[in-house]
XYZ file of C-alpha atoms in Angstrom:
786
model
C -110.228 -97.579 -30.047
C -112.358 -94.845 -31.564
C -113.846 -96.546 -34.606
C -117.466 -95.568 -35.327
C -117.829 -98.570 -37.650
C -116.970 -100.981 -34.823
C -120.333 -100.932 -33.082
C -120.777 -103.305 -30.124
C -123.752 -105.609 -30.416
C -125.629 -106.545 -27.276
C -124.556 -109.967 -25.900
C -128.169 -110.709 -24.993
C -129.158 -113.151 -27.728
C -132.755 -111.882 -27.558
C -131.621 -108.309 -28.224
C -128.276 -108.021 -30.084
C -128.880 -104.302 -30.699
C -125.965 -102.259 -32.080
C -124.327 -99.793 -29.670
C -121.623 -97.142 -29.939
C -118.239 -98.489 -28.772
C -118.161 -96.112 -25.779
C -121.347 -97.537 -24.227
C -121.127 -99.703 -21.121
C -124.741 -100.873 -21.243
C -126.995 -101.754 -24.135
C -129.070 -98.702 -25.014
C -131.990 -101.000 -25.780
C -132.179 -103.562 -22.936
C -129.548 -102.236 -20.468
C -127.549 -105.471 -20.496
C -123.852 -104.803 -19.753
C -121.944 -104.813 -23.034
C -119.481 -107.683 -23.097
C -116.074 -106.958 -24.582
C -114.641 -110.275 -25.654
C -110.978 -109.852 -26.543
C -109.352 -112.656 -28.518
C -105.755 -113.600 -29.292
C -105.058 -114.299 -32.983
C -102.890 -117.237 -34.075
C -101.403 -117.384 -37.561
C -99.351 -115.085 -39.757
C -102.418 -113.914 -41.665
C -103.333 -111.373 -38.982
C -100.229 -109.364 -39.873
C -101.889 -108.252 -43.115
C -104.372 -106.070 -41.231
C -103.911 -102.583 -39.858
C -104.836 -101.599 -36.274
C -108.475 -100.547 -35.798
C -109.486 -102.219 -39.041
C -112.800 -104.097 -39.121
C -112.325 -107.695 -40.278
C -115.156 -109.795 -41.719
C -117.622 -107.126 -40.600
C -117.209 -108.418 -37.061
C -113.708 -108.351 -35.546
C -111.743 -105.183 -34.798
C -107.947 -105.357 -34.543
C -107.363 -103.253 -31.410
C -103.730 -104.147 -30.802
C -101.042 -106.443 -32.125
C -102.752 -109.866 -32.483
C -105.614 -108.755 -30.218
C -109.073 -108.499 -31.757
C -112.416 -107.484 -30.285
C -115.501 -109.504 -31.193
C -118.233 -106.947 -31.769
C -120.948 -109.629 -32.081
C -120.473 -111.888 -29.036
C -123.989 -113.352 -29.281
C -123.300 -114.710 -32.786
C -121.521 -118.100 -32.904
C -118.056 -117.929 -34.516
C -116.911 -120.031 -37.447
C -116.034 -123.476 -36.071
C -115.172 -125.958 -38.850
C -115.575 -129.700 -38.353
C -111.961 -130.483 -39.261
C -109.650 -129.783 -36.326
C -106.011 -129.006 -37.161
C -103.496 -131.192 -35.336
C -101.781 -128.189 -33.756
C -105.030 -127.154 -32.026
C -105.780 -130.509 -30.377
C -103.754 -129.733 -27.213
C -105.984 -126.734 -26.538
C -109.055 -128.979 -26.604
C -107.600 -131.816 -24.555
C -106.326 -129.367 -21.963
C -109.711 -127.660 -21.640
C -110.017 -128.599 -17.926
C -107.031 -126.260 -17.431
C -108.750 -123.260 -19.001
C -107.966 -121.102 -15.980
C -104.373 -121.081 -17.237
C -104.605 -122.074 -20.916
C -106.602 -120.147 -23.547
C -109.230 -122.045 -25.503
C -110.022 -122.058 -29.202
C -112.870 -119.644 -29.936
C -113.136 -120.124 -33.693
C -111.655 -119.341 -37.066
C -111.428 -115.854 -38.506
C -112.834 -115.920 -42.024
C -113.759 -113.339 -44.613
C -112.223 -109.961 -45.285
C -108.948 -109.838 -47.189
C -107.463 -112.935 -45.580
C -105.341 -115.034 -47.893
C -106.663 -118.557 -48.368
C -103.297 -120.143 -47.538
C -102.993 -118.455 -44.139
C -105.577 -119.420 -41.525
C -106.201 -117.238 -38.498
C -107.464 -118.902 -35.329
C -108.837 -116.983 -32.358
C -108.262 -117.896 -28.706
C -110.532 -116.848 -25.835
C -109.608 -116.644 -22.139
C -106.245 -115.210 -23.195
C -104.370 -112.971 -20.697
C -105.784 -109.730 -22.085
C -106.582 -106.784 -19.837
C -109.549 -104.560 -20.613
C -108.905 -100.885 -19.971
C -111.607 -98.282 -19.945
C -109.921 -94.912 -20.278
C -110.921 -93.638 -23.720
C -113.510 -96.025 -25.065
C -112.627 -99.711 -25.184
C -109.120 -101.032 -25.488
C -107.294 -104.288 -24.897
C -103.721 -105.102 -23.997
C -101.813 -108.120 -22.720
C -101.022 -108.548 -19.074
C -97.294 -107.951 -18.531
C -94.990 -110.994 -18.654
C -93.883 -112.830 -15.536
C -90.355 -111.440 -15.543
C -91.745 -107.877 -15.474
C -93.963 -108.248 -12.396
C -91.877 -110.834 -10.535
C -89.754 -108.438 -8.488
C -92.725 -106.556 -7.010
C -94.640 -109.678 -5.911
C -94.801 -110.974 -2.348
C -93.024 -114.163 -1.325
C -96.213 -116.240 -1.269
C -97.290 -114.811 -4.637
C -93.949 -115.767 -6.217
C -94.213 -119.316 -4.842
C -97.840 -119.481 -5.966
C -96.837 -118.722 -9.568
C -94.104 -121.365 -9.470
C -96.576 -123.834 -7.948
C -98.993 -123.308 -10.814
C -96.212 -123.895 -13.367
C -95.202 -127.101 -11.569
C -98.808 -128.344 -11.614
C -99.059 -127.664 -15.348
C -95.765 -129.388 -16.180
C -97.032 -132.964 -16.426
C -100.317 -132.367 -18.329
C -98.650 -130.058 -20.855
C -95.735 -132.425 -21.323
C -98.144 -135.306 -21.965
C -99.673 -133.269 -24.819
C -96.260 -132.397 -26.259
C -96.424 -128.692 -25.345
C -94.343 -128.561 -22.160
C -91.965 -126.119 -23.851
C -94.674 -123.479 -23.402
C -93.669 -123.218 -19.729
C -90.002 -122.458 -20.428
C -90.454 -119.007 -21.971
C -91.010 -116.350 -19.324
C -92.531 -114.008 -21.916
C -95.321 -116.499 -22.630
C -96.292 -116.587 -18.933
C -98.631 -113.726 -18.061
C -99.861 -113.310 -14.463
C -103.262 -111.803 -13.711
C -102.663 -110.964 -10.058
C -102.355 -114.406 -8.421
C -103.524 -116.402 -11.488
C -100.896 -117.405 -14.029
C -101.940 -117.570 -17.693
C -100.236 -118.939 -20.784
C -100.404 -116.767 -23.878
C -100.419 -119.736 -26.274
C -99.119 -123.293 -26.603
C -95.951 -124.302 -28.464
C -94.935 -127.764 -29.638
C -91.975 -129.569 -28.067
C -89.350 -129.563 -30.791
C -87.060 -131.318 -31.261
C -87.516 -133.089 -27.905
C -89.633 -132.845 -24.765
C -88.265 -130.459 -22.121
C -86.813 -131.717 -18.843
C -87.040 -130.545 -15.252
C -83.376 -129.587 -15.508
C -84.322 -127.108 -18.222
C -87.128 -125.816 -16.010
C -84.581 -125.226 -13.253
C -82.364 -123.296 -15.658
C -85.352 -121.200 -16.733
C -86.324 -120.431 -13.141
C -82.764 -119.443 -12.315
C -83.363 -116.255 -14.295
C -85.879 -115.198 -11.629
C -83.830 -116.126 -8.579
C -81.847 -112.850 -8.226
C -85.093 -110.843 -7.894
C -86.880 -113.270 -5.583
C -88.237 -112.045 -2.250
C -85.716 -112.164 0.572
C -88.001 -114.578 2.413
C -87.697 -117.242 -0.295
C -84.446 -116.206 -2.019
C -82.324 -118.961 -0.467
C -85.115 -121.539 -0.699
C -85.721 -120.728 -4.354
C -82.036 -120.784 -5.223
C -81.601 -124.230 -3.706
C -84.753 -125.417 -5.447
C -83.338 -124.343 -8.822
C -80.036 -126.084 -8.016
C -81.836 -129.313 -7.116
C -83.746 -129.170 -10.391
C -80.680 -128.581 -12.548
C -78.724 -131.284 -10.697
C -81.485 -133.846 -11.196
C -82.243 -134.267 -7.484
C -85.901 -133.452 -8.133
C -86.971 -136.168 -10.527
C -90.703 -135.605 -10.966
C -93.173 -132.749 -11.125
C -94.987 -134.313 -8.148
C -91.900 -133.879 -5.978
C -91.532 -130.295 -7.164
C -95.144 -129.489 -6.295
C -94.700 -131.083 -2.878
C -91.684 -128.901 -2.079
C -93.470 -125.757 -3.223
C -96.481 -126.781 -1.129
C -94.289 -126.780 1.972
C -92.877 -123.358 1.122
C -96.339 -121.886 0.490
C -97.606 -123.356 3.741
C -94.824 -121.623 5.683
C -95.369 -118.322 3.860
C -99.123 -118.627 4.398
C -98.601 -118.417 8.146
C -97.645 -114.785 7.591
C -101.199 -113.997 6.474
C -104.621 -114.128 8.079
C -107.870 -114.731 6.240
C -111.434 -113.816 7.041
C -114.480 -115.218 5.255
C -118.022 -113.953 4.796
C -120.594 -116.377 3.366
C -124.136 -115.638 2.256
C -126.536 -117.941 0.423
C -129.776 -117.279 -1.425
C -132.349 -119.244 -3.399
C -135.554 -118.591 -5.310
C -137.977 -120.817 -7.209
C -138.065 -118.330 -10.102
C -141.018 -116.905 -12.024
C -141.913 -120.180 -13.793
C -141.286 -123.138 -11.470
C -143.812 -123.980 -8.762
C -141.324 -125.801 -6.580
C -137.759 -125.046 -5.614
C -135.641 -128.166 -6.058
C -132.371 -126.464 -5.085
C -130.704 -126.445 -1.687
C -127.739 -124.654 -0.166
C -125.594 -124.295 2.931
C -125.194 -122.284 5.171
C -128.913 -121.634 5.693
C -130.193 -118.629 3.787
C -130.859 -115.230 5.314
C -127.832 -114.952 7.582
C -124.334 -113.607 6.886
C -121.795 -116.128 8.175
C -118.314 -114.980 9.213
C -115.303 -117.226 9.683
C -111.667 -116.539 10.579
C -108.626 -118.430 9.306
C -108.849 -120.988 12.105
C -112.540 -121.623 11.468
C -112.744 -123.424 8.150
C -115.562 -122.114 5.987
C -117.981 -124.356 4.080
C -120.460 -123.462 1.332
C -122.596 -125.852 -0.748
C -125.045 -125.433 -3.637
C -127.101 -128.331 -5.006
C -129.473 -128.210 -7.992
C -132.018 -131.011 -7.737
C -132.991 -133.291 -10.624
C -136.138 -135.363 -10.777
C -139.145 -133.129 -10.347
C -141.262 -132.424 -7.273
C -140.654 -134.909 -4.439
C -137.515 -135.909 -6.303
C -135.022 -133.178 -6.948
C -135.741 -131.264 -3.758
C -135.374 -134.452 -1.688
C -132.086 -135.305 -3.368
C -130.583 -131.839 -2.922
C -131.550 -131.631 0.758
C -130.255 -135.133 1.408
C -126.961 -134.284 -0.288
C -126.550 -131.158 1.879
C -127.162 -133.095 5.089
C -124.776 -135.922 4.236
C -122.043 -133.565 3.038
C -122.276 -131.492 6.222
C -121.949 -134.596 8.376
C -119.005 -135.862 6.357
C -117.118 -132.563 6.368
C -117.649 -132.070 10.095
C -115.689 -135.278 10.686
C -112.648 -134.028 8.802
C -109.588 -132.947 10.728
C -107.931 -129.726 9.600
C -104.655 -129.983 11.470
C -102.085 -127.480 10.227
C -99.230 -129.499 11.742
C -100.283 -132.652 9.874
C -101.547 -130.888 6.768
C -101.725 -133.113 3.713
C -103.539 -131.839 0.597
C -103.932 -135.292 -0.952
C -105.600 -136.575 2.192
C -108.087 -133.711 2.290
C -108.805 -133.990 -1.425
C -109.603 -137.686 -1.116
C -111.811 -137.080 1.920
C -113.829 -134.435 0.085
C -114.280 -136.750 -2.886
C -115.368 -139.508 -0.512
C -117.878 -137.109 1.058
C -119.383 -136.529 -2.380
C -119.529 -140.283 -2.939
C -121.245 -140.760 0.429
C -123.916 -138.223 -0.557
C -124.283 -139.979 -3.900
C -124.790 -143.370 -2.267
C -127.356 -141.997 0.188
C -129.481 -140.666 -2.678
C -128.928 -143.758 -4.793
C -129.996 -146.060 -1.949
C -133.186 -144.056 -1.453
C -133.859 -144.331 -5.190
C -133.417 -148.088 -4.933
C -135.624 -148.387 -1.847
C -138.386 -146.491 -3.674
C -137.880 -148.613 -6.815
C -137.052 -145.609 -8.971
C -135.428 -146.352 -12.315
C -134.025 -144.397 -15.267
C -135.610 -140.932 -15.510
C -137.633 -141.503 -12.343
C -134.460 -141.523 -10.275
C -133.870 -138.334 -8.330
C -130.471 -136.706 -8.261
C -128.650 -133.441 -7.821
C -125.656 -131.487 -8.987
C -123.030 -130.296 -6.509
C -120.592 -127.455 -6.025
C -118.896 -127.197 -2.639
C -116.215 -124.834 -1.323
C -114.173 -125.816 1.735
C -111.417 -123.593 3.084
C -108.341 -124.851 4.902
C -105.599 -122.462 6.088
C -104.189 -120.755 2.960
C -106.227 -122.848 0.493
C -109.746 -123.328 -0.789
C -110.948 -126.694 -2.114
C -113.698 -126.826 -4.758
C -115.613 -130.107 -5.195
C -117.872 -130.406 -8.194
C -120.325 -132.813 -9.882
C -122.759 -131.813 -12.641
C -123.357 -128.446 -14.301
C -123.601 -126.089 -11.347
C -120.625 -123.760 -11.461
C -118.034 -121.908 -9.396
C -116.608 -118.550 -10.481
C -113.488 -116.927 -9.018
C -113.689 -113.119 -8.998
C -110.670 -110.919 -8.293
C -110.175 -107.209 -8.876
C -108.880 -107.942 -12.357
C -111.143 -110.669 -13.690
C -113.845 -113.283 -13.374
C -113.040 -116.913 -14.211
C -115.172 -120.037 -14.348
C -113.093 -122.645 -12.497
C -115.346 -125.691 -12.896
C -116.003 -127.554 -16.118
C -119.563 -128.728 -16.667
C -120.165 -132.468 -16.604
C -122.127 -132.319 -19.846
C -121.840 -133.747 -23.342
C -120.405 -130.563 -24.859
C -117.492 -130.398 -22.435
C -116.806 -134.107 -22.848
C -116.587 -133.824 -26.628
C -114.098 -130.967 -26.292
C -112.074 -132.771 -23.628
C -111.695 -135.745 -25.960
C -110.547 -133.513 -28.819
C -113.579 -134.178 -31.017
C -114.944 -130.677 -31.577
C -114.625 -127.016 -30.647
C -116.594 -125.838 -27.618
C -118.368 -123.010 -29.435
C -119.671 -125.594 -31.902
C -120.528 -128.224 -29.281
C -122.759 -125.899 -27.236
C -124.948 -125.249 -30.286
C -126.011 -128.909 -30.487
C -129.445 -129.863 -29.086
C -128.064 -132.314 -26.496
C -125.029 -130.261 -25.472
C -126.369 -129.601 -21.976
C -127.217 -133.228 -21.135
C -125.423 -134.261 -17.967
C -123.017 -137.174 -17.991
C -123.020 -137.494 -14.205
C -124.878 -136.242 -11.133
C -125.236 -137.364 -7.527
C -127.687 -140.216 -6.945
C -128.053 -141.663 -10.435
C -125.842 -144.727 -9.848
C -123.461 -146.177 -7.277
C -120.331 -144.238 -6.383
C -118.151 -146.791 -8.187
C -119.096 -144.977 -11.399
C -118.974 -141.449 -9.966
C -115.961 -139.205 -10.552
C -116.152 -136.028 -8.453
C -113.641 -133.306 -9.272
C -111.784 -131.609 -6.431
C -109.533 -128.643 -7.152
C -107.486 -126.523 -4.773
C -106.376 -122.934 -5.033
C -103.945 -120.777 -3.082
C -105.548 -117.706 -1.508
C -103.105 -114.799 -1.396
C -105.447 -111.908 -2.323
C -108.982 -110.720 -1.691
C -111.390 -112.823 -3.732
C -115.049 -113.713 -4.107
C -116.097 -117.245 -5.033
C -119.572 -117.536 -6.533
C -121.219 -120.968 -6.347
C -124.420 -121.078 -8.386
C -126.937 -123.275 -10.166
C -127.527 -122.949 -13.891
C -130.537 -120.763 -13.196
C -127.987 -117.937 -12.846
C -125.075 -119.093 -14.997
C -127.101 -119.806 -18.164
C -126.623 -117.372 -21.080
C -123.364 -116.022 -19.591
C -125.157 -113.896 -16.989
C -122.239 -114.093 -14.554
C -119.759 -112.995 -17.233
C -122.053 -110.078 -18.092
C -122.738 -108.819 -14.569
C -119.715 -109.638 -12.406
C -118.233 -106.159 -12.784
C -121.411 -104.376 -11.751
C -122.648 -106.808 -9.074
C -119.687 -108.715 -7.539
C -116.638 -106.495 -8.061
C -118.074 -103.764 -5.757
C -117.755 -106.251 -2.856
C -113.967 -106.194 -3.231
C -113.959 -102.405 -3.424
C -116.047 -102.096 -0.253
C -118.919 -100.464 -2.133
C -121.444 -103.279 -1.602
C -122.062 -105.862 1.090
C -122.350 -109.560 0.336
C -126.107 -109.982 1.042
C -126.994 -107.099 -1.294
C -124.872 -108.576 -4.080
C -126.575 -111.958 -3.635
C -130.048 -110.395 -3.820
C -129.130 -108.490 -6.988
C -127.796 -111.632 -8.693
C -130.988 -113.577 -7.910
C -133.060 -110.713 -9.293
C -130.963 -110.695 -12.490
C -131.367 -114.469 -12.872
C -135.146 -114.228 -12.543
C -135.409 -111.268 -14.896
C -132.869 -112.214 -17.571
C -133.219 -116.031 -17.480
C -136.310 -116.923 -15.463
C -136.654 -120.499 -16.680
C -135.405 -122.315 -13.572
C -134.808 -122.175 -9.857
C -131.793 -120.088 -8.921
C -129.493 -120.734 -5.982
C -126.147 -119.224 -5.081
C -123.534 -118.891 -2.369
C -121.023 -116.037 -2.182
C -117.763 -116.705 -0.330
C -115.851 -113.469 0.267
C -112.228 -113.979 1.337
C -110.207 -111.108 2.804
C -106.441 -111.634 3.101
C -104.382 -109.558 5.524
C -100.717 -109.575 6.541
C -99.908 -111.031 9.955
C -96.507 -109.811 11.109
C -96.566 -111.946 14.267
C -96.170 -115.256 12.404
C -94.526 -114.068 9.190
C -91.386 -116.113 8.376
C -88.158 -114.231 7.777
C -86.559 -117.000 5.711
C -87.792 -120.380 4.543
C -86.001 -123.587 5.438
C -84.188 -125.240 2.507
C -86.232 -127.662 0.363
C -85.675 -131.320 1.202
C -86.707 -133.684 -1.620
C -85.709 -136.705 0.451
C -88.461 -135.901 2.964
C -91.199 -136.426 0.377
C -92.784 -139.739 -0.668
C -91.010 -140.813 -3.833
C -93.374 -140.907 -6.837
C -91.254 -143.424 -8.707
C -92.339 -145.815 -11.433
C -92.610 -148.506 -8.783
C -96.155 -147.521 -7.880
C -98.763 -145.884 -10.121
C -100.622 -144.339 -7.229
C -97.850 -141.906 -6.470
C -99.023 -139.764 -9.365
C -101.688 -138.582 -6.909
C -99.152 -137.629 -4.266
C -99.918 -133.977 -4.965
C -103.268 -132.401 -5.567
C -103.381 -129.892 -8.373
C -105.460 -126.831 -9.040
C -107.099 -128.606 -11.927
C -109.616 -131.423 -12.058
C -108.166 -134.467 -10.459
C -109.408 -136.783 -13.181
C -111.549 -136.960 -16.284
C -115.217 -137.427 -15.484
C -115.993 -140.151 -17.987
C -113.993 -142.966 -19.393
C -112.116 -141.571 -22.396
C -113.325 -142.475 -25.856
C -110.648 -143.659 -28.234
C -110.764 -143.540 -32.002
C -109.684 -146.615 -33.970
C -105.956 -146.817 -34.430
C -104.074 -148.305 -37.346
C -102.345 -151.478 -36.265
C -99.204 -153.105 -37.716
C -100.946 -156.290 -38.839
C -97.787 -157.988 -40.083
C -96.073 -157.673 -36.727
C -99.232 -158.661 -34.891
C -99.611 -161.815 -36.980
C -96.025 -162.791 -36.245
C -96.602 -162.311 -32.513
C -99.778 -164.424 -32.677
C -97.858 -167.257 -34.318
C -95.154 -167.102 -31.630
C -97.752 -167.087 -28.865
C -99.558 -170.106 -30.320
C -96.298 -172.033 -30.617
C -95.346 -171.041 -27.061
C -98.718 -172.109 -25.736
C -98.343 -175.494 -27.448
C -94.928 -176.049 -25.911
C -96.256 -175.019 -22.504
C -99.090 -177.500 -22.832
C -96.665 -180.331 -23.649
C -93.887 -179.489 -21.185
C -95.613 -177.998 -18.112
C -97.679 -179.923 -15.517
C -101.390 -179.972 -16.229
C -102.198 -178.918 -12.649
C -100.154 -175.765 -13.102
C -101.985 -174.970 -16.307
C -105.370 -175.160 -14.591
C -104.717 -171.809 -12.971
C -104.692 -170.050 -16.334
C -107.255 -169.088 -18.952
C -106.985 -167.290 -22.248
C -108.871 -164.139 -22.947
C -108.930 -161.267 -25.398
C -107.304 -158.145 -24.020
C -110.136 -156.139 -25.546
C -112.775 -157.958 -23.529
C -113.877 -157.161 -19.995
C -115.467 -160.561 -19.533
C -114.619 -162.211 -16.206
C -111.845 -164.748 -16.104
C -113.253 -168.185 -15.455
C -112.521 -169.524 -11.980
C -112.592 -173.110 -13.263
C -109.668 -172.677 -15.618
C -111.756 -172.695 -18.824
C -112.670 -169.707 -20.954
C -115.824 -167.776 -20.108
C -118.559 -167.926 -22.739
C -117.906 -164.301 -23.678
C -114.123 -164.576 -23.676
C -112.065 -165.111 -26.782
C -110.197 -168.467 -26.823
C -107.213 -166.971 -28.646
C -104.633 -164.726 -26.969
C -104.108 -161.342 -28.643
C -100.796 -159.714 -29.556
C -101.060 -157.402 -26.552
C -100.695 -160.351 -24.161
C -97.186 -159.972 -22.767
C -97.496 -161.381 -19.258
C -98.869 -164.601 -17.856
C -100.472 -162.572 -15.090
C -103.146 -161.541 -17.573
C -104.319 -165.127 -17.750
C -104.749 -165.704 -14.024
C -108.305 -166.189 -12.932
C -107.894 -165.295 -9.261
C -105.163 -164.068 -6.968
C -104.930 -163.429 -3.232
C -102.847 -160.531 -1.939
C -100.149 -161.755 0.450
C -98.500 -158.416 1.183
C -100.033 -154.924 0.973
C -96.763 -153.058 0.606
C -94.024 -153.037 -2.008
C -90.430 -151.900 -1.801
C -89.417 -149.104 -4.139
C -86.009 -148.453 -5.642
C -84.967 -146.505 -2.527
C -85.642 -149.466 -0.235
C -88.764 -147.809 1.204
C -92.034 -149.608 1.869
C -94.905 -148.002 -0.054
C -98.535 -149.177 -0.052
C -99.968 -151.478 -2.702
C -102.585 -149.304 -4.361
C -105.267 -149.726 -7.000
C -106.035 -146.750 -9.252
C -109.666 -146.582 -10.336
C -109.106 -144.800 -13.662
C -107.201 -146.124 -16.697
C -103.399 -145.642 -16.700
C -103.494 -143.013 -19.433
C -105.291 -140.657 -17.061
C -102.710 -138.737 -15.084
C -104.720 -138.325 -11.909
C -107.030 -140.945 -10.482
C -108.765 -141.928 -7.241
C -106.674 -144.567 -5.507
C -107.468 -147.305 -2.994
C -105.348 -149.385 -0.636
C -105.371 -153.156 -1.311
C -105.208 -154.869 2.117
C -103.557 -158.199 2.716
C -105.846 -161.171 2.074
C -107.918 -159.464 -0.608
C -109.023 -161.669 -3.506
C -108.745 -160.085 -6.949
C -109.990 -161.192 -10.336
C -108.238 -160.289 -13.582
C -110.428 -158.534 -16.123
C -107.863 -157.711 -18.773
C -104.297 -156.663 -19.474
C -103.208 -153.541 -21.310
C -99.896 -152.135 -22.497
C -101.406 -148.931 -23.889
C -99.429 -146.851 -21.405
C -96.282 -147.422 -23.401
C -93.473 -148.500 -21.096
C -95.082 -151.018 -18.746
C -97.957 -153.464 -18.645
C -101.038 -152.899 -16.534
C -103.684 -155.253 -15.225
C -107.307 -154.326 -14.863
C -108.632 -156.044 -11.732
C -111.912 -156.561 -9.974
C -112.078 -156.777 -6.174
C -113.858 -159.985 -5.163
C -113.405 -159.597 -1.429
C -111.194 -157.613 0.922
C -108.841 -158.929 3.550
C -107.389 -157.236 6.564
C -104.198 -155.357 7.106
C -104.054 -155.877 10.865
C -101.430 -158.602 10.760
C -99.138 -156.626 8.549
C -99.636 -153.442 10.531
C -98.715 -155.357 13.698
C -95.543 -156.569 12.048
C -94.644 -152.986 11.192
C -95.429 -151.832 14.696
C -93.224 -154.522 16.265
C -90.392 -154.029 13.783
C -87.419 -151.857 14.754
C -88.385 -148.205 14.530
C -87.124 -146.476 11.408
C -88.105 -143.393 9.412
C -88.839 -145.609 6.415
C -91.366 -147.798 8.205
C -92.953 -144.882 10.001
C -93.321 -143.009 6.747
C -94.802 -146.071 5.060
C -97.329 -146.467 7.843
C -98.267 -142.790 7.677
C -98.773 -142.858 3.931
C -100.788 -146.062 4.137
C -103.247 -144.463 6.521
C -104.002 -141.708 4.017
C -105.675 -143.928 1.467
C -109.136 -145.498 1.686
C -109.432 -149.264 1.371
C -110.760 -150.997 -1.742
C -114.322 -152.258 -1.573
C -115.785 -155.425 -3.103
C -116.946 -154.779 -6.643
C -114.545 -151.938 -7.325
C -112.426 -152.183 -10.465
C -109.119 -150.554 -11.196
C -105.632 -150.747 -12.613
C -102.229 -151.737 -11.280
C -98.841 -152.363 -12.858
C -97.928 -155.998 -13.332
C -94.495 -155.392 -11.815
C -96.091 -154.137 -8.592
C -98.382 -157.070 -7.970
C -96.446 -160.006 -9.394
C -94.575 -160.817 -6.162
C -97.389 -159.802 -3.813
C -99.984 -162.439 -4.657
C -100.669 -166.130 -4.143
C -101.819 -167.809 -7.348
C -103.238 -170.923 -5.660
C -106.620 -169.498 -4.764
C -109.620 -171.574 -3.787
C -112.516 -170.538 -6.076
C -114.870 -170.546 -3.093
C -113.154 -167.380 -1.875
C -114.463 -165.582 -4.935
C -117.887 -167.175 -4.590
C -118.172 -165.526 -1.172
C -117.490 -162.119 -2.723
C -118.872 -160.280 -5.724
C -116.954 -162.176 -8.430
C -119.647 -164.819 -8.617
C -121.782 -162.332 -10.539
C -121.266 -160.957 -14.021
C -118.978 -157.934 -14.322
C -120.264 -154.477 -14.930
C -120.083 -153.048 -18.429
C -117.341 -150.682 -19.441
C -119.826 -148.552 -21.348
C -119.825 -144.824 -20.875
C -122.009 -143.337 -18.210
C -125.385 -142.583 -19.811
C -126.330 -138.948 -20.108
C -128.752 -137.488 -17.624
C -131.105 -134.761 -18.678
C -131.589 -131.968 -16.197
C -135.077 -130.459 -16.221
């Protein structure tokens, strides 16, 4: 692009000076000039000619690709959100793969009946040959043949992980067009989202789509991939979780043909304004740490909250607890299980949270006096890296082709976008946009939702973990090319890059402490262990994620946040009042008949309660003071009305005749991924409410009064005749942590109906936590970071 009118304005909001388009740095303040390329949606863009300046701001540099020449100026973000854009907002945690709505293009000669929307984070490559230019990354089918075996499986693995969340938003079809899939080295991007019309796609269709790639697959995976496509088209692979599990096994085998070496360096500074440094990091600063593939690398950054003698205590305490927890983990390649490791890392974060929270309680700290800390942690394991995150500290993934923020801030702005309420570029302009919705130490871990993501490492990369003292005002996006990219090119060592980034944070931001950790991963081929051909995929060897048990949706960890960080807000829905009234009448008549025909003693085990209330069910058989005496239309199962139940068996039998554990999921059923807990035999549970919002089946929300023991049942399994089914059930059961008294969660009615004893002595609950009032279902209050 050689357009003198298209001057680039400095992205530094305190400068914003105009620069010629050929400049790399602002001629006024020397800030690197950010070239933000956007993908245009809507037919209106076709009315403009290439290199034309639109609305005195956007330059059309290529077909549907525009350059924002004023990146420091907020774009037009109207309050009304079109229905077709909602999936982009709700899928914002997947922004590594899915572009996000930047704003609306207004002004110029645009026709009023043709809106143009702009997407950021689109798969657009910046070239720097003659000025500035932008072009799309080539489609998947173009680069497929030249990719390595592990790279090809990595791309398929990312598609499989995206299948369920995109399908739930009605845009799964977007994954069936190979021209819409655009790889950026190892990272797979979607160009845009497309609605499922006329019907949602199936895994059989995915298998047919993938079959187009099979002839050009690497010889190492050619047979494996062909059989995988056949199993998809024949319906032998029934769920995306099974598909991810099979690809995990293939990637694990291919990963043995590579070796990885890590360099880690940390740095911290109090900054030019703050007197005290409330941040903490690991490994200790001042030393370059090196790790090989067999020595799992660990890096942690914590940004303290709570002022002197508060935030710094919390961050140091979190580091110490996390180190102790991670040191206990077993990284056994032969018994590798990503779900197990993901859960353990989340539990480590919860342990650090509880340690800080208990110290707050012992010092009688309340509300804003409570100390806390944010967390970003990177843990490597074989061919993967696991990122655990709480708060607004960030992790960036830098490759030779791009820099990507892979964590989503736990703040009010991100939550509003995630719920589909507003555009991100509008949300961040609000005064409270940066208020935290969770951090370590502010409450018990029962209300904490850490996010753990995992990524496949098949190329040289640098992971930057940093506090907001560096990430504020897009400093990482501005300086990654000049400060971090040289590490990958061998032109700068890791300690020098870390020092430069801290200096930039102090000079360009300067309002806060700054702490960072750089994790440099070098990937090399290892011919000694490289496989020549993968074994065929075996779906029958995987745990079956059937509808029998809700917990199986967590059988595979994904490269996206494992669950939403706050309970989702729901807008009022229109209800069919005529049908509801008819159901109420039928329920009242049925209740009257039950009262007349059934024994009174049997009725004493039941109470009536509104399904919209989280009030405890009365253990005496009468309604609680806060419970509604009239059943609602959503009441479809008598199990909702049970006050107490005791678990008699901690396993259930699925449709394949296999024993699978009885599990409680801590998040609502509409959330696809959720922490899960094993319910041991003898546990006493209390019904909070019943919900059929999930569509096909009814769910119970339960509260754990007390926990039993699984020893008796485990002994019965151990003494039973040996069989693969029982052994597999025992292995899977040992993966999951046990429920704790006071925890609340969800389970399908069909899973628990035959596993409980309804004749429960109320004194069993009195010995547990159900004698007290239940916790509120209110959203986690926001926490303001200093």
